[in-house]
Coordinates of C-alpha atoms in Angstrom, one line a residue:
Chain A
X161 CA -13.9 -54.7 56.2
X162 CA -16.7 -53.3 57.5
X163 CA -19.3 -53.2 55.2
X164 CA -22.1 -51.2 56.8
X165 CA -20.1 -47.8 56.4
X166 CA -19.3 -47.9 52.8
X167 CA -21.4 -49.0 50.0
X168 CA -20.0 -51.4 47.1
X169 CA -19.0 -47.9 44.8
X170 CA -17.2 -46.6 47.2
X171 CA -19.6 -43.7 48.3
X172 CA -20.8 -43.3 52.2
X173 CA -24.4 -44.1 53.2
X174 CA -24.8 -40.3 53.4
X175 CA -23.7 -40.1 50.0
X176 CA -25.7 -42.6 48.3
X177 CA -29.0 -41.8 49.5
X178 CA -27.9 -38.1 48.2
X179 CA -27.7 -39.3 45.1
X180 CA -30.5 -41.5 44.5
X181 CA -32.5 -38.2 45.8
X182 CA -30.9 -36.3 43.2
X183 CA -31.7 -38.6 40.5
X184 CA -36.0 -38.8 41.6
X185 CA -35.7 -34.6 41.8
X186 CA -34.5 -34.9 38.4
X187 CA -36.9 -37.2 36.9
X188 CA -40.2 -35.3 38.8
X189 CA -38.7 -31.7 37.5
X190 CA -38.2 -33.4 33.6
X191 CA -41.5 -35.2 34.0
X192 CA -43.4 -32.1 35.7
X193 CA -41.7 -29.7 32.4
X194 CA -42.8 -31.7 29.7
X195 CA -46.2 -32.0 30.9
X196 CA -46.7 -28.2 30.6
X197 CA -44.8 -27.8 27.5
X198 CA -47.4 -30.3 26.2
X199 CA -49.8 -28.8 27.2
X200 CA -49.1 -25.4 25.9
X201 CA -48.2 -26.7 22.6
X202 CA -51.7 -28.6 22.6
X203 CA -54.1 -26.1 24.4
X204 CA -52.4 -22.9 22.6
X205 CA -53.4 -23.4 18.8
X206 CA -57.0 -24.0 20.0
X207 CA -57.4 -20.9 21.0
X208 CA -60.0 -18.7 18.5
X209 CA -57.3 -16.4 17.4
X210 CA -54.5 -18.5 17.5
X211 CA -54.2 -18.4 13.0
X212 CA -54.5 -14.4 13.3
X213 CA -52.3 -14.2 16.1
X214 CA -49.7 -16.5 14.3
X215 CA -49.8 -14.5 11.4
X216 CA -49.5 -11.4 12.5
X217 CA -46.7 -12.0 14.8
X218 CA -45.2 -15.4 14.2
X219 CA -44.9 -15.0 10.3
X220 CA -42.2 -17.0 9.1
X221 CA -41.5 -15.0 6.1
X222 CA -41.4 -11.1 7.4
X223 CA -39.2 -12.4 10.2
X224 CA -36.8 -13.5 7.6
X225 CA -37.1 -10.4 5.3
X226 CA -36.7 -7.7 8.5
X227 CA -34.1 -9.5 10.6
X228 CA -30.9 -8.1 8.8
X229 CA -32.6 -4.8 9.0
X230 CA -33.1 -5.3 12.8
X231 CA -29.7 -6.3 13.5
X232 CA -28.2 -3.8 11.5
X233 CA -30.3 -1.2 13.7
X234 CA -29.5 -2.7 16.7
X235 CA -26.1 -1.6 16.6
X236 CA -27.2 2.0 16.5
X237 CA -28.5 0.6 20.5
X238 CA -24.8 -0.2 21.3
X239 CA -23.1 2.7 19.8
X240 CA -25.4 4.6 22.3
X241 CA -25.3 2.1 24.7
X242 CA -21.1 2.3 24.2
X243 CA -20.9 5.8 24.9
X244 CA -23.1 6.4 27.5
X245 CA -21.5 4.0 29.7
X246 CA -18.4 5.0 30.8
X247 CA -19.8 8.6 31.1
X248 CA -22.6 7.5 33.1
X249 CA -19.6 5.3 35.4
X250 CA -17.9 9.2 35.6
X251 CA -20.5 11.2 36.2
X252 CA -22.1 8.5 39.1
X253 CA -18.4 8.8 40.7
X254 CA -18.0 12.1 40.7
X255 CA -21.6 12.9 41.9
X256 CA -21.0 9.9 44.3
X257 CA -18.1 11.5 45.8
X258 CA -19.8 14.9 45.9
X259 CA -22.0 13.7 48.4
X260 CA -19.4 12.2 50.6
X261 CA -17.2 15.7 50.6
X262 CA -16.8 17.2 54.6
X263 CA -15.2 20.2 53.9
X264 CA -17.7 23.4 54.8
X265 CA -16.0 25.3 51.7
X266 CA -17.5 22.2 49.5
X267 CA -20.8 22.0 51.0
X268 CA -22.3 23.7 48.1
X269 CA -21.0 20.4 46.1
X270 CA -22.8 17.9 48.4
X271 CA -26.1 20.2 48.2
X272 CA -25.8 19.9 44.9
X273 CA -25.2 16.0 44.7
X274 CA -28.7 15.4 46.9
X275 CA -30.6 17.8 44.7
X276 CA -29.3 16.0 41.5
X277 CA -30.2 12.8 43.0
X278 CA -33.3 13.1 44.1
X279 CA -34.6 15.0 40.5
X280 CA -33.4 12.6 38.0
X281 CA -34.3 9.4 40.2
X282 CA -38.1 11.1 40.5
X283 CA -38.3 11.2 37.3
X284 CA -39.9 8.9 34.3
X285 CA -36.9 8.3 32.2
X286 CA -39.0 9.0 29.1
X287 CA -39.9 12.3 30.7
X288 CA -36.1 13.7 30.6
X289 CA -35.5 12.3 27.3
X290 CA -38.5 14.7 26.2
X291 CA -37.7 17.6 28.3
X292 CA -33.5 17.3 27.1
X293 CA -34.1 15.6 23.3
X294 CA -36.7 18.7 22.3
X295 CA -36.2 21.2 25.1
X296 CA -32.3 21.8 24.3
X297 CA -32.2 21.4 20.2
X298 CA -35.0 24.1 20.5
X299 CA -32.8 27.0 21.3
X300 CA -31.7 26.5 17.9
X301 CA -28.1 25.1 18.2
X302 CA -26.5 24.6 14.7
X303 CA -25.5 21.3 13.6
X304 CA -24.4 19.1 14.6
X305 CA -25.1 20.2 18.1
X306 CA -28.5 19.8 17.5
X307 CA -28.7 16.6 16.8
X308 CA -31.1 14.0 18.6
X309 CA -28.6 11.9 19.1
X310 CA -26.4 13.6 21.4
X311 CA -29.4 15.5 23.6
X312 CA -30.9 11.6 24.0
X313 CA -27.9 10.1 25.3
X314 CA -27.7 13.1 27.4
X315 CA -31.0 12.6 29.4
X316 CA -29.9 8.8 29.7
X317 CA -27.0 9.8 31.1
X318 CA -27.8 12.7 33.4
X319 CA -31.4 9.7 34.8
X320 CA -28.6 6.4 35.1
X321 CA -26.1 8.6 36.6
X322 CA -28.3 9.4 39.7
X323 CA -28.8 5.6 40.4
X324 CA -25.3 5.0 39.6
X325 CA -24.4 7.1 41.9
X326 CA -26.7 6.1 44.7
X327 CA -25.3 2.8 44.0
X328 CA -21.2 4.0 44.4
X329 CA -22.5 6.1 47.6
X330 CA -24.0 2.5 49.2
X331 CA -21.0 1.0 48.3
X332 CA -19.1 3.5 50.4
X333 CA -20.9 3.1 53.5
X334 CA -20.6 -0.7 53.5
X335 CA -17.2 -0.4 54.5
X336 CA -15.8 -1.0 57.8
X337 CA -15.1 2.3 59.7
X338 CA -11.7 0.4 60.9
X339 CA -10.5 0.3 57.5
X340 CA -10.6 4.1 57.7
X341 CA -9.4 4.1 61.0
X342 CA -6.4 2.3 59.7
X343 CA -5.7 4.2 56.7
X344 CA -5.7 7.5 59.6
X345 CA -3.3 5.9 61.6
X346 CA -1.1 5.1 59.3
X347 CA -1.1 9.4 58.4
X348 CA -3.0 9.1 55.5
X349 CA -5.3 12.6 54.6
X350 CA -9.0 11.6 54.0
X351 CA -8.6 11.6 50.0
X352 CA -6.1 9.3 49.7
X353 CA -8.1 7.0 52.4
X354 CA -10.8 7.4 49.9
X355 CA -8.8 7.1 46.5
X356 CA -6.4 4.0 47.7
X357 CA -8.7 2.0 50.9
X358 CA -12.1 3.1 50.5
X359 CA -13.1 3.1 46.6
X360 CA -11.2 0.3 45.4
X361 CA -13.5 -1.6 47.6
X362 CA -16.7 0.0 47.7
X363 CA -16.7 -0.4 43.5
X364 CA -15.9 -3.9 43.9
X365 CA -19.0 -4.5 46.6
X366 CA -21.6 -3.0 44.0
X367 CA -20.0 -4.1 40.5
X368 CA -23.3 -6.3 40.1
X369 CA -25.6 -3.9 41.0
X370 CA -24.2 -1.8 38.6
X371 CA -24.0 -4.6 35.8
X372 CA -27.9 -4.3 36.9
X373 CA -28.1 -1.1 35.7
X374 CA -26.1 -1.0 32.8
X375 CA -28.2 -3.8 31.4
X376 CA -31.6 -2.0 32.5
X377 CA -29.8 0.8 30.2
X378 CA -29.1 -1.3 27.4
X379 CA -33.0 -2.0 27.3
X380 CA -33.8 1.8 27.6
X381 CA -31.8 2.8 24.9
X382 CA -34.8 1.9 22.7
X383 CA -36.9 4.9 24.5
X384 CA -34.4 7.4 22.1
X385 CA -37.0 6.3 19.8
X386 CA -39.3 8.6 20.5
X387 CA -37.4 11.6 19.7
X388 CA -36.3 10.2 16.8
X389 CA -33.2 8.1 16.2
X390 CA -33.6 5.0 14.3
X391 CA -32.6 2.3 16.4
X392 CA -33.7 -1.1 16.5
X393 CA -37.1 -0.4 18.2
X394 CA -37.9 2.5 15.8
X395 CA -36.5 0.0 13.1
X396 CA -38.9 -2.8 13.8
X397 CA -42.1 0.3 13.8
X398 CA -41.0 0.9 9.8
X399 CA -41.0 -2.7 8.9
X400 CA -44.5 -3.2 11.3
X401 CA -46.0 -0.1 9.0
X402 CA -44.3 -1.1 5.5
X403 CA -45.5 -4.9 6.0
X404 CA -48.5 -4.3 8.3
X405 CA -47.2 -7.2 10.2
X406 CA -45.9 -7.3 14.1
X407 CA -43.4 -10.1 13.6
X408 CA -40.5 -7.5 13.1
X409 CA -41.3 -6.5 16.9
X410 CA -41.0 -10.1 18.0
X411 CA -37.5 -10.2 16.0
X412 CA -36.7 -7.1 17.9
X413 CA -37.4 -8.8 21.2
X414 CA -35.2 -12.1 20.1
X415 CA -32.5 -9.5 19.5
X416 CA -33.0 -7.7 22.9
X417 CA -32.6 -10.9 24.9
X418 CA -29.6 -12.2 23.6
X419 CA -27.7 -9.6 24.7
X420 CA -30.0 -9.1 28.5
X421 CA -30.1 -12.9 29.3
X422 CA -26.8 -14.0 29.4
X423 CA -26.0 -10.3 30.6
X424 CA -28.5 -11.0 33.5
X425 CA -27.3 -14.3 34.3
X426 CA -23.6 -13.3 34.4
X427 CA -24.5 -10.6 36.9
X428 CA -26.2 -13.0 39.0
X429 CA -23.2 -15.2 39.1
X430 CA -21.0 -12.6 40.1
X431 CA -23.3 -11.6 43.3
X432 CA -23.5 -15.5 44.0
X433 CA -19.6 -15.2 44.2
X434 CA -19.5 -12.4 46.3
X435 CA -21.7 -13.9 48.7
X436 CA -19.5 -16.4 49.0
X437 CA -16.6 -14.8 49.5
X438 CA -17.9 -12.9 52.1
X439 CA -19.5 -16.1 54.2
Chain B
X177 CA 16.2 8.7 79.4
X178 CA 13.9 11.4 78.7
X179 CA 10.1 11.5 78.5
X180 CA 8.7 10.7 74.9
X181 CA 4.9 11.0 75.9
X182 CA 3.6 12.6 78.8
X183 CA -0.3 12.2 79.4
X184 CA -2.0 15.2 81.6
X185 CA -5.7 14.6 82.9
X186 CA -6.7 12.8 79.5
X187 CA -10.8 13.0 79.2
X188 CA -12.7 11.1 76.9
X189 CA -16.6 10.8 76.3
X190 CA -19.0 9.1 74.4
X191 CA -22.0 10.6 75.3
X192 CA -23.4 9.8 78.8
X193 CA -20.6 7.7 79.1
X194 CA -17.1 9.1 79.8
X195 CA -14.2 6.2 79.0
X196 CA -11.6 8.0 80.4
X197 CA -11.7 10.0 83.2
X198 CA -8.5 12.1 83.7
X199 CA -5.6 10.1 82.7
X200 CA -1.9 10.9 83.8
X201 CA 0.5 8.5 82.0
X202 CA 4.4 9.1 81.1
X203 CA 6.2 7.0 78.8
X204 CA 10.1 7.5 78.6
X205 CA 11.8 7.0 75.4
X206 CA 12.6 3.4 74.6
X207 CA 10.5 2.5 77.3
X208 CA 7.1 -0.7 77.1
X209 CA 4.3 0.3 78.8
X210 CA 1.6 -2.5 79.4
X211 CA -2.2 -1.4 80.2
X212 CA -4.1 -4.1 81.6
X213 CA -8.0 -4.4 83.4
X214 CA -11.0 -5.6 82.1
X215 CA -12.9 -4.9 79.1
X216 CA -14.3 -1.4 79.0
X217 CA -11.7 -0.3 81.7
X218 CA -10.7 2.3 78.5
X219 CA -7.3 0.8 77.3
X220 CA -8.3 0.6 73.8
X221 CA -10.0 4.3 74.1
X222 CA -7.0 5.8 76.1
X223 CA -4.6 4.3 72.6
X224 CA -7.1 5.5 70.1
X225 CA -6.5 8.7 72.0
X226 CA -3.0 8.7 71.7
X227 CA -3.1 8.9 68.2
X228 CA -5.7 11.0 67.7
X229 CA -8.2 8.7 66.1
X230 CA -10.5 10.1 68.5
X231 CA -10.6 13.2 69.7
X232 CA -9.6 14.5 72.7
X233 CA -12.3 15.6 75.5
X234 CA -9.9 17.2 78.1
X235 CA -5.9 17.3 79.0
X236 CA -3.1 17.5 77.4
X237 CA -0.9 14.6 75.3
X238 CA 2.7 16.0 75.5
X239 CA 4.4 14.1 72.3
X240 CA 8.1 15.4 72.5
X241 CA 7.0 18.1 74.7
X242 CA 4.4 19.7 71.8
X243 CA 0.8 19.1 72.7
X244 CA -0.7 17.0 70.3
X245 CA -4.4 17.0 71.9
X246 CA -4.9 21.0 71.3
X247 CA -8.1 21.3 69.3
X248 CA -7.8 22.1 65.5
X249 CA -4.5 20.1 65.6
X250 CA -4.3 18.9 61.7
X251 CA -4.1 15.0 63.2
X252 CA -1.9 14.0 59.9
X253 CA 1.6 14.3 60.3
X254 CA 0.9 13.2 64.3
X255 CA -0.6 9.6 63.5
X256 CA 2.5 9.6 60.8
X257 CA 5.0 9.7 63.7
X258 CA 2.6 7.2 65.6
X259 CA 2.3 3.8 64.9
X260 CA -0.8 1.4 65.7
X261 CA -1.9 -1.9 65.4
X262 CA -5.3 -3.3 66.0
X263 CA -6.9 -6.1 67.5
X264 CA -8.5 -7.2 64.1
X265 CA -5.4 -6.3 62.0
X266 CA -7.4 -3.9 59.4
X267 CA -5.4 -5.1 56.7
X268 CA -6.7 -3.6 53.5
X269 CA -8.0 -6.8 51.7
X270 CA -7.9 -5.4 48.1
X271 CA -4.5 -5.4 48.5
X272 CA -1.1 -7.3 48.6
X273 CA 0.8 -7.5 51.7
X274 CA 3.8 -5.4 50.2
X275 CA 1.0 -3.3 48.7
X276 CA -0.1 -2.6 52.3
X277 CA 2.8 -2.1 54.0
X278 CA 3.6 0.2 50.7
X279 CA 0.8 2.7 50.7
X280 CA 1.6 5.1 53.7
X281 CA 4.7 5.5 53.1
X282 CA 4.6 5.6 49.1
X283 CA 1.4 8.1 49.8
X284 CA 2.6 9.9 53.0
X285 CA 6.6 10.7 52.7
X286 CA 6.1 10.7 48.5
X287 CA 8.2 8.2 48.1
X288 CA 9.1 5.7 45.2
X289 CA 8.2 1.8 45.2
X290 CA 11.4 1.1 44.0
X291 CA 13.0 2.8 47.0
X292 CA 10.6 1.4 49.3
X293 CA 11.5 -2.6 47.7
X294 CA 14.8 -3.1 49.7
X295 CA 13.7 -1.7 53.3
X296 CA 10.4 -3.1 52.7
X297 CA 11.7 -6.9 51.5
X298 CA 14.0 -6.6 54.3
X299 CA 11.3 -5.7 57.0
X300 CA 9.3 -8.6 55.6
X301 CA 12.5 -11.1 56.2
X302 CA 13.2 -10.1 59.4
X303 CA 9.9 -11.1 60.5
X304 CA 9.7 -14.5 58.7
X305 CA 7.6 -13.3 56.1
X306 CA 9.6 -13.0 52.7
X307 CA 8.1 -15.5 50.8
X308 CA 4.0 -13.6 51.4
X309 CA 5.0 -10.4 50.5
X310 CA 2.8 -10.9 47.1
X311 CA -0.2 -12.6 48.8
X312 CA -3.2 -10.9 49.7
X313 CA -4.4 -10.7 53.4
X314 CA -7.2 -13.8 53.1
X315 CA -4.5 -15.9 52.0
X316 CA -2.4 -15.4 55.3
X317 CA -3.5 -16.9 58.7
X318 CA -4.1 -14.9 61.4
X319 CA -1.0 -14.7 62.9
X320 CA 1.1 -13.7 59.8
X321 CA -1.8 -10.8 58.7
X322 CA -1.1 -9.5 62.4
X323 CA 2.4 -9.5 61.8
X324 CA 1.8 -7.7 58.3
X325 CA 0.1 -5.0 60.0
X326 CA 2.8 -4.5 62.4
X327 CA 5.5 -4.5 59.3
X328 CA 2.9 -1.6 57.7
X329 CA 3.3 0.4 60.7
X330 CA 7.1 0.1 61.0
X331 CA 7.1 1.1 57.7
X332 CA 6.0 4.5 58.5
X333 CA 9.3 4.5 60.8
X334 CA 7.1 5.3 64.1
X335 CA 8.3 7.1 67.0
X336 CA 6.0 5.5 69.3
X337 CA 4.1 2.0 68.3
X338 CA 0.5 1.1 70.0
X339 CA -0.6 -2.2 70.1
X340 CA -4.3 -2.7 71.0
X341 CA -4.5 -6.3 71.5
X342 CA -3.1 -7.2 68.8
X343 CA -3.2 -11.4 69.9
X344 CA -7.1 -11.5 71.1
X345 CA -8.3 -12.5 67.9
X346 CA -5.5 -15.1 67.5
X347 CA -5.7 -18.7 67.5
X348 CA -4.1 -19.6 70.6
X349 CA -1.3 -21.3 68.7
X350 CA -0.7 -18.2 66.6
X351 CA -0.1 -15.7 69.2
X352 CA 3.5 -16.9 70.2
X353 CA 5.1 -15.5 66.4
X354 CA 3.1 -12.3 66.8
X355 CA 4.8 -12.1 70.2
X356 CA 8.0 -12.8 69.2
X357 CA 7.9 -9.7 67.6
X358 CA 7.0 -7.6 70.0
X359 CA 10.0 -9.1 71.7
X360 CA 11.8 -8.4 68.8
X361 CA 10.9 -4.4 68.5
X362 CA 11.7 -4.2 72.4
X363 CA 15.2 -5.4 72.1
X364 CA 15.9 -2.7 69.1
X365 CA 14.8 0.0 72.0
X366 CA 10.9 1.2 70.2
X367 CA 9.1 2.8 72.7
X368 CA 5.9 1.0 73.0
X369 CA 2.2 1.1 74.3
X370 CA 0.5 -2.3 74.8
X371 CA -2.8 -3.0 75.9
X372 CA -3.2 -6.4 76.4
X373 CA -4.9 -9.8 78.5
X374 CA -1.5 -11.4 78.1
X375 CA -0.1 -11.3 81.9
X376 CA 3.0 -13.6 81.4
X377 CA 4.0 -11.8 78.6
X378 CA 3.1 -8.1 80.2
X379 CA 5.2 -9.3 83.2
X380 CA 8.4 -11.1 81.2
X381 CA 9.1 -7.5 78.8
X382 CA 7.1 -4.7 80.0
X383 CA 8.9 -1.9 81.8
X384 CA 5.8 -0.4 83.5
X385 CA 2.1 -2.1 84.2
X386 CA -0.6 0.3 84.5
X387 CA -3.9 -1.1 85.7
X388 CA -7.2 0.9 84.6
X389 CA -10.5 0.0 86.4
X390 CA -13.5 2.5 85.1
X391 CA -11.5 5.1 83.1
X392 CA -8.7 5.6 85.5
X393 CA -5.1 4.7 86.2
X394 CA -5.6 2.9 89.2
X395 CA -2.0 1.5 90.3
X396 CA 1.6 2.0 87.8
X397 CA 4.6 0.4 88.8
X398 CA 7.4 -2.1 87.7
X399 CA 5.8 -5.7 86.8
X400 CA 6.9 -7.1 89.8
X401 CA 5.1 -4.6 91.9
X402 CA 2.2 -5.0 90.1
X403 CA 2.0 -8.3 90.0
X404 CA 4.3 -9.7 93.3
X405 CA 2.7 -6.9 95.4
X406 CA -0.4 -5.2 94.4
X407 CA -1.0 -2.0 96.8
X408 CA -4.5 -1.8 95.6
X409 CA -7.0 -4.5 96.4
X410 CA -8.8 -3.9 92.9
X411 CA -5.8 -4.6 91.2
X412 CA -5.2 -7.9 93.5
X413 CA -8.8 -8.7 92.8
X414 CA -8.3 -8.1 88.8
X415 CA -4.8 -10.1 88.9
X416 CA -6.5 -13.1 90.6
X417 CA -9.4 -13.7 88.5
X418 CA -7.0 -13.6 84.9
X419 CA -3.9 -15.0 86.3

């Protein structure tokens, strides 16, 4: 047989020299980490303030003590984070579709859906949760309606709906204007076009920019803090005062990214898959 | 045979540029009408017309004698009694084929999947199709998402069907079975629109060949007038660079 198109495993010449360029990409990239990761672990501790720094953050023992504490406060973050979710998903829609209305009787509801927009994505999210979390419990509601709790995940809601929203509304456009033009010949009126052809779609398109934002929520969750729920962030400021020691922030961090990393990376691979699909 | 569609001085612009200028077309019921001329002669415009997906500029569109081109028309129950079919077959990828052929009719005449399962299964069949009635549109090849889209329009029980070229984007080998059914919908006596590049086929079934050069009717007539003897020399000129 001829022996110059195949090599003895079986693989072509192509595939052969892919491989053995695989395997010298692997070795540089493992040779070219463990040099820096030596190097850190060398150069780091001979820093001046490397014992302080240790101590005050790295601190074997107060991390043990506070990290039940932390965890335990952490899921005050996801009942928040569990509530406000599928409201912020509803409110995005609705103010989504507000701005897509074409009757002239609705108008009103697509001024509306720009002016809501444009306020709550110009604003500083901690800003609304101040303005909402004092301003409204200060007209002296009774409890429990004046609770932090409820006006905090409020302002969330009211800020990630905007971008939620923005994102539905980009979504929308992206689709073909001879899907509509289908759904029209066929006799359908413009909200069924929009309920059955148009959405199903368009939500599809931007479900990982949306994962996006819901994990960027998960994160701001913590800025409740400041108006006074005691959530993990909050949680790890007691144990910093009560031990005079950071670690408990470092704890809180751990905690924080093992929920957004694999989160994050997830929402990657969807948009990887969706570029696929499309090419 | 009485006239089903009846075309009057049909106008269309797109801003500087006017598509179709002053159309006079009659269809007869049960009757194919093939348009044919080059691209941008205004066949696709003059169907999308027809059924109202764009708006009208100037003349009338007589469907049954009722003008359907009168401005401030509600469109709906029009393009419900009008089937089309498009050159890209704007399936709805999201969903299944029965799913698509399902929606107008489910959303439109209110009625019930489970009433829609035996004409539906049975439109699918009849078109060689009754075993991809659960798969989704990027699962099909061309030709059987062309022939979906033609099943989802039938579905709607049209009066009048448009096709607007429906086999350009087919693989040559693929454009006999969508043909086939055009074949098909011509023997049961649909009254049909066609604009298409296929000559052989335009001359085999159609009843009347209209050619339109720059936004106009230029020459109608039985295929083999328009094809055998051409009274215009455009036409003749057209004819012998595609045939």
């Amino acid at each position: 047989m001829s022996g110059s198109e195949t090599t003895a495993g079986g693989l072509s010449r192509r595939a052969a020299y892919e491989a053995r360029q695989r395997k010298r990409a692997m070795r540089v990239a493992a040779g070219s980490t463990a040099a820096v990761v030596l190097a850190l672990v060398l150069l780091v501790p001979l820093a001046p303030g490397w014992e302080k720094v240790q101590r005050s953050f790295f601190n074997g023992e107060v991390f043990a003590k506070t990290f039940p504490g932390l965890l335990e406060a952490f899921l005050t973050n996801i009942y928040i984070f569990a509530w406000c979710a599928p409201l912020i998903a509803v409110l995005g829609l609705v103010i989504a579709l507000c701005r897509d209305v074409r009757a002239p009787a609705l108008y009103p509801l697509r001024l509306f859906g720009a002016i809501y927009t444009d306020v709550f994505r110009g604003l500083p999210v901690i800003l609304v949760i101040y303005l909402v979390g004092f301003g409204i419990p200060g007209l002296g509601l009774p409890r429990p309606w004046n609770s932090p709790y409820i006006w905090g995940s409020l302002a969330l809601i009211l800020v990630y709906a905007a971008y939620v929203a923005e994102i539905i509304r980009s979504g929308i456009d992206s689709i073909h204007g001879s899907q509509r033009a289908a759904a029209a010949s066929l006799g359908l009126n413009e909200k069924d076009t929009m309920r059955f052809v148009v959405l199903p779609q368009a939500i599809r398109n931007v479900a990982p920019a949306n994962m996006n934002m819901f994990i960027a929520l998960q994160k701001d969750v913590a800025l409740l803090s400041f108006i006074g729920p005691v959530e993990i962030f909050r949680q790890a400021g007691v144990y910093k005062s009560l031990m005079a020691n950071f670690t408990p922030y470092v704890g809180a961090a751990l905690i924080f990214l093992a929920v957004t990393i694999p989160a994050t990376r997830y929402a990657d691979y969807l948009m990887q898959k969706q570029r696929r699909a499309r090419t | 045979m009485s006239a089903k569609l009846v075309l009057s001085g049909v106008r269309k612009r797109f801003g500087d540029n006017e598509v179709c200028k002053g159309i006079d077309l009659t269809v007869q019921e049960g009757q194919m009408v093939c348009l044919i001329g080059a691209s941008g002669s205004g066949k696709s415009t003059l169907l999308r017309c027809i059924n109202l997906l764009e708006p009208v500029d100037d003349g009338t569109i007589l469907l049954d004698g009722r003008d359907i081109a009168e401005p401030g028309l509600d469109p709906q129950p029009v393009r419900a009694r009008i089937g089309m079919v498009f050159q890209s077959y704007n399936l709805f990828p999201h969903m299944t084929a029965a799913e698509n052929v399902m929606l107008a009719p489910r959303r439109v005449h209110g009625r019930s999947r489970s009433d829609l399962q035996a004409p539906v299964t049975a439109l699918f069949e009849r078109f060689n199709l009754g075993d991809r009635m659960g798969h989704y549109p990027d699962q099909l090849s061309g030709g059987q998402q062309q022939r979906v889209a033609i099943i989802r329009a039938l579905a709607m029980q049209p009066e009048i069907m448009l096709f607007d070229e429906i086999t350009s984007a087919l693989d040559p080998e693929l454009v006999g079975e969508v043909l086939d059914v055009l074949r098909s919908l011509r023997a049961e006596g649909m009254t049909m629109i066609l604009a298409t590049h296929e000559m052989a086929f335009a001359q085999e079934v159609a009843d009347k060949v209209c050619f339109l050069d720059k936004g106009r009717i230029l020459e109608e007539g039985p295929p083999e007038t328009i094809f055998g003897a051409p009274r215009e020399a455009r036409t003749a000129a057209f004819l012998s660079r595609v045939l």
